């Protein structure tokens, strides 16, 4: 099975490297600058006692688009699996970049947060090619561009958005199961899993945004410990109204995480906001509050968080 991983950052680089190290045929679609760095240093995984290096197969968007277009040579066979690991802010250009790699039998698995990207991808490539995906991994890029693993878990869940199981799902499960360093699962309810992660991320992000600090700093302030559960209740109500009630274990874990005393936790969205960078504001908060309005669910705390983010995004646009 030919696998194309779109992006070789902290998430795509980790999962793609694990698949390649397990003997799978993996190619990374990357920007030219990242390609140059990876050709010089290789793709490296470090942290938690590991120090692994591989020479990855790489392709740029220009190379992918031009393949088979010169000298009358046939275009290469399309990829069987495309693992899309970019942020929502980079979704539109990424779709154009990997489009030449999509064939009739290609399965596209995006591991973006939220749900709005599913409609974008299905509109371009067809519902039958687009699956759902959830990645849970704590990794970061260091100054050298190496992938540093910061926590022992690395979960990858995927499934067909229509639910249930199929021979294609079994094939994907057989491909992923047993890959060292990945705890893989093919879910018959991938949309439920995506709603669960979405609710978790917006809960912690809202604690950071509304409390203007880490989870621990907010929890330590008078009244702060109640913010996380209140936001979670709003997100859970939207999920339930959408037909995807959150499981009890997720509710318990999210509550504990969002109220942890002395926790240094901040989300990447909050860190982007603090750094004055574009964020996944609309993809995570705007889309969720819009769905809440459609479903008739009141979300006052999430609405305030969405408003803050929209003001921030407008400021960034005006600067540029």
C-alpha positions as a printed NumPy array, in Angstrom:
array([[  0.   ,   0.   ,   0.   ],
       [  1.388,   3.395,  -1.025],
       [  0.999,   6.008,   1.708],
       [  1.337,   9.776,   1.306],
       [  1.707,  11.784,   4.517],
       [  0.851,  15.444,   3.94 ],
       [  3.176,  17.315,   6.263],
       [  6.207,  16.166,   8.211],
       [  5.716,  18.227,  11.332],
       [  5.207,  17.068,  14.881],
       [  2.162,  14.912,  14.055],
       [  2.664,  13.811,  10.453],
       [  6.364,  13.313,  10.928],
       [  5.807,  11.073,  13.918],
       [  3.141,   8.794,  12.447],
       [  4.752,   8.725,   9.012],
       [  8.134,   7.851,  10.482],
       [  6.639,   5.01 ,  12.506],
       [  4.946,   3.585,   9.426],
       [  8.138,   3.89 ,   7.384],
       [ 10.252,   2.283,  10.1  ],
       [  7.767,  -0.609,  10.124],
       [  8.473,  -1.223,   6.427],
       [  5.536,   0.588,   4.833],
       [  5.906,   2.507,   1.553],
       [  5.65 ,   6.068,   2.893],
       [  6.262,   9.364,   1.106],
       [  6.056,  12.779,   2.771],
       [  4.584,  15.742,   0.898],
       [  6.469,  18.764,   2.248],
       [  7.434,  22.327,   1.428],
       [ 10.761,  22.806,  -0.385],
       [ 12.494,  24.262,   2.689],
       [ 11.415,  21.335,   4.862],
       [ 12.479,  18.925,   2.114],
       [ 15.961,  20.444,   2.061],
       [ 16.296,  20.112,   5.822],
       [ 15.101,  16.511,   5.838],
       [ 17.47 ,  15.561,   3.046],
       [ 20.368,  17.019,   5.035],
       [ 19.564,  15.664,   8.505],
       [ 17.07 ,  12.911,   7.881],
       [ 13.818,  12.56 ,   9.799],
       [ 14.648,  12.08 ,  13.479],
       [ 12.537,  10.936,  16.397],
       [ 13.863,  11.652,  19.876],
       [ 12.594,  11.697,  23.443],
       [ 11.524,   9.132,  26.014],
       [ 14.77 ,   7.239,  25.542],
       [ 14.585,   7.009,  21.753],
       [ 16.878,   8.434,  19.104],
       [ 15.814,   7.167,  15.672],
       [ 16.711,   8.416,  12.214],
       [ 15.493,   7.557,   8.736],
       [ 16.086,   8.893,   5.251],
       [ 12.49 ,   9.648,   4.205],
       [ 10.996,   9.529,   0.74 ],
       [ 10.005,  13.101,  -0.063],
       [  8.002,  14.939,  -2.686],
       [  7.063,  18.604,  -3.059],
       [  3.814,  19.915,  -4.501],
       [  5.585,  21.05 ,  -7.659],
       [  7.149,  17.626,  -8.134],
       [  3.831,  15.891,  -7.531],
       [  2.032,  18.144, -10.002],
       [  4.666,  17.708, -12.716],
       [  5.033,  13.917, -12.384],
       [  4.196,  12.251, -15.646],
       [  3.761,  15.561, -17.478],
       [  7.117,  15.566, -19.268],
       [  8.486,  13.408, -22.099],
       [  5.147,  11.682, -22.446],
       [  5.869,   9.512, -19.396],
       [  2.781,   8.142, -17.63 ],
       [  1.789,   9.644, -14.304],
       [  2.686,   7.542, -11.258],
       [  0.003,   5.388,  -9.7  ],
       [ -2.164,   7.265,  -7.182],
       [ -1.632,   6.694,  -3.488],
       [ -3.773,   4.224,  -1.582],
       [ -3.811,   6.163,   1.693],
       [ -3.31 ,   9.899,   2.226],
       [ -2.762,  10.921,   5.841],
       [ -3.507,  14.646,   6.08 ],
       [ -1.813,  16.191,   9.115],
       [ -1.798,  19.946,   8.489],
       [ -3.637,  22.508,  10.617],
       [ -6.97 ,  23.888,   9.444],
       [ -5.275,  27.185,   8.561],
       [ -3.272,  25.334,   5.894],
       [ -6.084,  23.117,   4.617],
       [ -6.922,  24.964,   1.387],
       [ -3.409,  25.007,  -0.091],
       [ -2.772,  21.458,   1.128],
       [ -5.821,  20.194,  -0.769],
       [ -4.482,  21.684,  -3.988],
       [ -1.031,  20.269,  -3.271],
       [ -2.052,  16.626,  -2.809],
       [ -4.901,  16.542,  -5.362],
       [ -2.686,  14.954,  -8.077],
       [ -2.071,  11.997,  -5.735],
       [ -5.77 ,  11.084,  -5.453],
       [ -7.145,   8.214,  -7.516],
       [-10.414,   6.247,  -7.632],
       [ -9.409,   3.982,  -4.756],
       [ -7.6  ,   6.511,  -2.57 ],
       [ -8.626,   6.857,   1.071],
       [ -7.999,  10.31 ,   2.582],
       [ -7.694,  10.357,   6.378],
       [ -7.487,  13.874,   7.834],
       [ -6.508,  14.157,  11.497],
       [ -7.482,  17.803,  11.825],
       [ -9.511,  18.917,  14.834],
       [-13.197,  19.721,  14.473],
       [-15.428,  18.592,  11.603],
       [-15.63 ,  21.379,   9.024],
       [-12.77 ,  19.955,   6.974],
       [-14.808,  16.848,   6.136],
       [-17.207,  18.904,   4.022],
       [-14.319,  20.662,   2.269],
       [-12.606,  17.397,   1.391],
       [-15.793,  15.577,   0.4  ],
       [-16.764,  18.471,  -1.865],
       [-13.437,  18.207,  -3.683],
       [-12.84 ,  14.448,  -3.768],
       [-16.181,  12.763,  -2.997],
       [-17.586,  11.397,   0.235],
       [-16.509,   7.843,  -0.567],
       [-12.815,   8.826,  -0.462],
       [-12.902,  10.838,   2.768],
       [-12.695,   9.124,   6.136],
       [-12.567,  10.583,   9.61 ],
       [ -9.487,  10.511,  11.782],
       [ -8.34 ,  11.346,  15.296],
       [ -4.695,  11.622,  16.32 ],
       [ -3.613,  11.872,  19.936],
       [  0.112,  12.375,  20.329],
       [  2.241,  14.803,  22.334],
       [  5.179,  15.757,  20.14 ],
       [  7.004,  18.934,  19.183],
       [  9.623,  20.094,  16.71 ],
       [ 12.885,  21.274,  18.23 ],
       [ 15.098,  23.98 ,  16.766],
       [ 16.73 ,  21.44 ,  14.438],
       [ 13.379,  20.268,  13.07 ],
       [ 13.579,  16.933,  14.878],
       [ 10.418,  15.398,  16.34 ],
       [ 10.548,  15.189,  20.13 ],
       [  8.134,  12.797,  21.808],
       [  6.916,  14.258,  25.106],
       [  4.444,  11.632,  26.322],
       [  4.241,   7.866,  25.851],
       [  0.867,   7.616,  24.097],
       [  0.448,   7.895,  20.32 ],
       [ -3.081,   6.975,  19.242],
       [ -4.409,   6.992,  15.686],
       [ -8.106,   6.267,  15.152],
       [ -9.78 ,   6.245,  11.747],
       [-12.987,   5.052,  10.171],
       [-15.521,   5.601,   7.435],
       [-17.768,   8.564,   8.123],
       [-20.843,   6.508,   7.315],
       [-20.048,   4.304,  10.297],
       [-19.855,   0.552,  10.634],
       [-17.196,  -1.746,   9.233],
       [-16.202,  -2.848,   5.749],
       [-13.484,  -4.818,   3.938],
       [-11.666,  -1.523,   3.323],
       [-11.744,  -0.765,   7.033],
       [-10.415,  -4.237,   7.803],
       [ -7.593,  -3.655,   5.31 ],
       [ -6.639,  -0.396,   6.995],
       [ -6.732,  -2.073,  10.383],
       [ -4.439,  -4.825,   9.169],
       [ -2.016,  -2.201,   7.837],
       [ -1.841,  -0.22 ,  11.078],
       [ -2.104,  -2.874,  13.751],
       [  1.218,  -3.945,  15.082],
       [  3.169,  -0.873,  13.961],
       [  5.544,  -0.146,  16.86 ],
       [  4.924,   3.215,  18.465],
       [  1.332,   3.554,  17.236],
       [ -1.795,   2.428,  19.053],
       [ -4.142,   2.199,  16.072],
       [ -7.872,   1.586,  15.93 ],
       [-10.479,   1.461,  13.169],
       [-13.666,   2.825,  14.706],
       [-17.22 ,   2.04 ,  13.575],
       [-18.191,   5.452,  15.04 ],
       [-15.42 ,   7.794,  13.942],
       [-17.689,  10.852,  14.011],
       [-18.36 ,  10.199,  17.678],
       [-14.623,  10.026,  18.323],
       [-14.097,  13.289,  16.444],
       [-16.826,  15.043,  18.428],
       [-15.238,  13.823,  21.652],
       [-11.817,  15.238,  20.78 ],
       [-13.38 ,  18.482,  19.514],
       [-15.209,  19.015,  22.807],
       [-12.052,  18.279,  24.783],
       [ -9.902,  20.721,  22.813],
       [-12.361,  23.613,  22.911],
       [-12.834,  23.086,  26.652],
       [ -9.141,  23.388,  27.478],
       [ -8.647,  26.161,  24.897],
       [-11.545,  28.152,  26.367],
       [-10.065,  27.812,  29.86 ],
       [ -6.784,  29.227,  28.524],
       [ -8.478,  31.975,  26.503],
       [-11.081,  33.148,  29.01 ],
       [ -8.79 ,  32.728,  32.013],
       [ -5.752,  34.082,  30.147],
       [ -3.386,  31.534,  31.58 ],
       [ -2.444,  27.915,  31.949],
       [ -4.986,  25.445,  33.283],
       [ -3.263,  25.526,  36.672],
       [ -3.186,  29.33 ,  36.84 ],
       [ -6.878,  29.544,  36.05 ],
       [ -7.794,  26.768,  38.501],
       [ -5.864,  28.503,  41.282],
       [ -7.784,  31.783,  40.938],
       [-10.989,  32.253,  42.939],
       [-13.827,  30.778,  40.909],
       [-11.452,  29.5  ,  38.253],
       [-11.921,  25.805,  38.963],
       [-15.522,  26.03 ,  37.772],
       [-14.709,  27.404,  34.34 ],
       [-13.605,  24.135,  32.721],
       [-16.668,  22.092,  33.767],
       [-18.979,  24.918,  32.673],
       [-17.425,  25.112,  29.202],
       [-17.407,  21.325,  28.913],
       [-21.119,  21.217,  29.722],
       [-21.807,  23.58 ,  26.811],
       [-19.672,  21.576,  24.367],
       [-21.257,  18.323,  25.541],
       [-24.735,  19.756,  25.027],
       [-23.902,  20.632,  21.412],
       [-22.469,  17.158,  20.783],
       [-25.569,  15.527,  22.265],
       [-27.891,  17.679,  20.172],
       [-25.876,  16.688,  17.094],
       [-26.438,  13.006,  17.889],
       [-23.02 ,  12.255,  19.38 ],
       [-23.252,  12.309,  23.197],
       [-19.874,  12.29 ,  24.893],
       [-18.924,   9.1  ,  26.765],
       [-18.634,   9.238,  30.54 ],
       [-14.93 ,   8.437,  30.546],
       [-14.209,  11.376,  28.234],
       [-16.274,  13.711,  30.39 ],
       [-14.359,  12.61 ,  33.484],
       [-10.976,  12.941,  31.767],
       [-11.807,  16.364,  30.303],
       [-13.029,  17.628,  33.671],
       [ -9.871,  16.45 ,  35.41 ],
       [ -7.632,  17.9  ,  32.702],
       [ -9.366,  21.293,  32.63 ],
       [ -9.2  ,  21.752,  36.407],
       [ -5.754,  20.368,  37.203],
       [ -4.033,  22.217,  40.002],
       [ -0.543,  23.426,  39.038],
       [ -1.111,  22.155,  35.462],
       [  1.079,  23.984,  32.911],
       [ -1.228,  22.904,  30.08 ],
       [ -2.007,  25.261,  27.214],
       [ -3.339,  24.309,  23.799],
       [ -1.639,  25.084,  20.507],
       [ -4.533,  27.416,  19.654],
       [ -3.89 ,  29.5  ,  22.765],
       [ -0.162,  29.527,  22.095],
       [ -0.832,  30.757,  18.547],
       [ -3.019,  33.545,  19.908],
       [ -0.372,  34.576,  22.432],
       [  2.249,  34.625,  19.673],
       [  0.082,  36.777,  17.412],
       [ -0.271,  34.028,  14.817],
       [ -3.337,  32.905,  12.841],
       [ -5.247,  30.234,  14.73 ],
       [ -7.874,  27.585,  14.092],
       [-10.457,  29.994,  15.487],
       [-13.25 ,  29.422,  12.996],
       [-12.554,  25.713,  12.558],
       [-12.771,  24.993,  16.287],
       [-14.897,  27.712,  17.897],
       [-16.72 ,  29.441,  15.057],
       [-18.028,  26.213,  13.563],
       [-19.036,  24.825,  16.968],
       [-20.993,  27.909,  18.007],
       [-22.639,  28.104,  14.57 ],
       [-23.781,  24.509,  14.961],
       [-25.023,  25.325,  18.455],
       [-27.237,  28.1  ,  17.062],
       [-28.631,  25.769,  14.401],
       [-29.355,  23.107,  17.02 ],
       [-30.866,  25.589,  19.491],
       [-28.214,  25.075,  22.177],
       [-27.12 ,  27.997,  24.343],
       [-23.324,  28.35 ,  24.626],
       [-22.579,  31.71 ,  26.302],
       [-19.016,  30.888,  27.36 ],
       [-18.082,  29.4  ,  23.997],
       [-19.657,  32.431,  22.296],
       [-17.397,  34.794,  24.263],
       [-14.338,  32.698,  23.419],
       [-15.321,  32.692,  19.728],
       [-15.785,  36.471,  19.819],
       [-12.335,  36.993,  21.339],
       [-10.784,  34.844,  18.639],
       [-12.633,  36.606,  15.837],
       [-11.467,  39.996,  17.103],
       [ -7.906,  38.66 ,  17.187],
       [ -8.157,  37.295,  13.648],
       [ -9.536,  40.607,  12.325],
       [ -6.589,  42.438,  13.892],
       [ -4.163,  40.085,  12.163],
       [ -5.875,  40.622,   8.8  ],
       [ -5.775,  44.4  ,   9.198],
       [ -2.021,  44.262,   9.916],
       [ -1.413,  42.399,   6.692]])
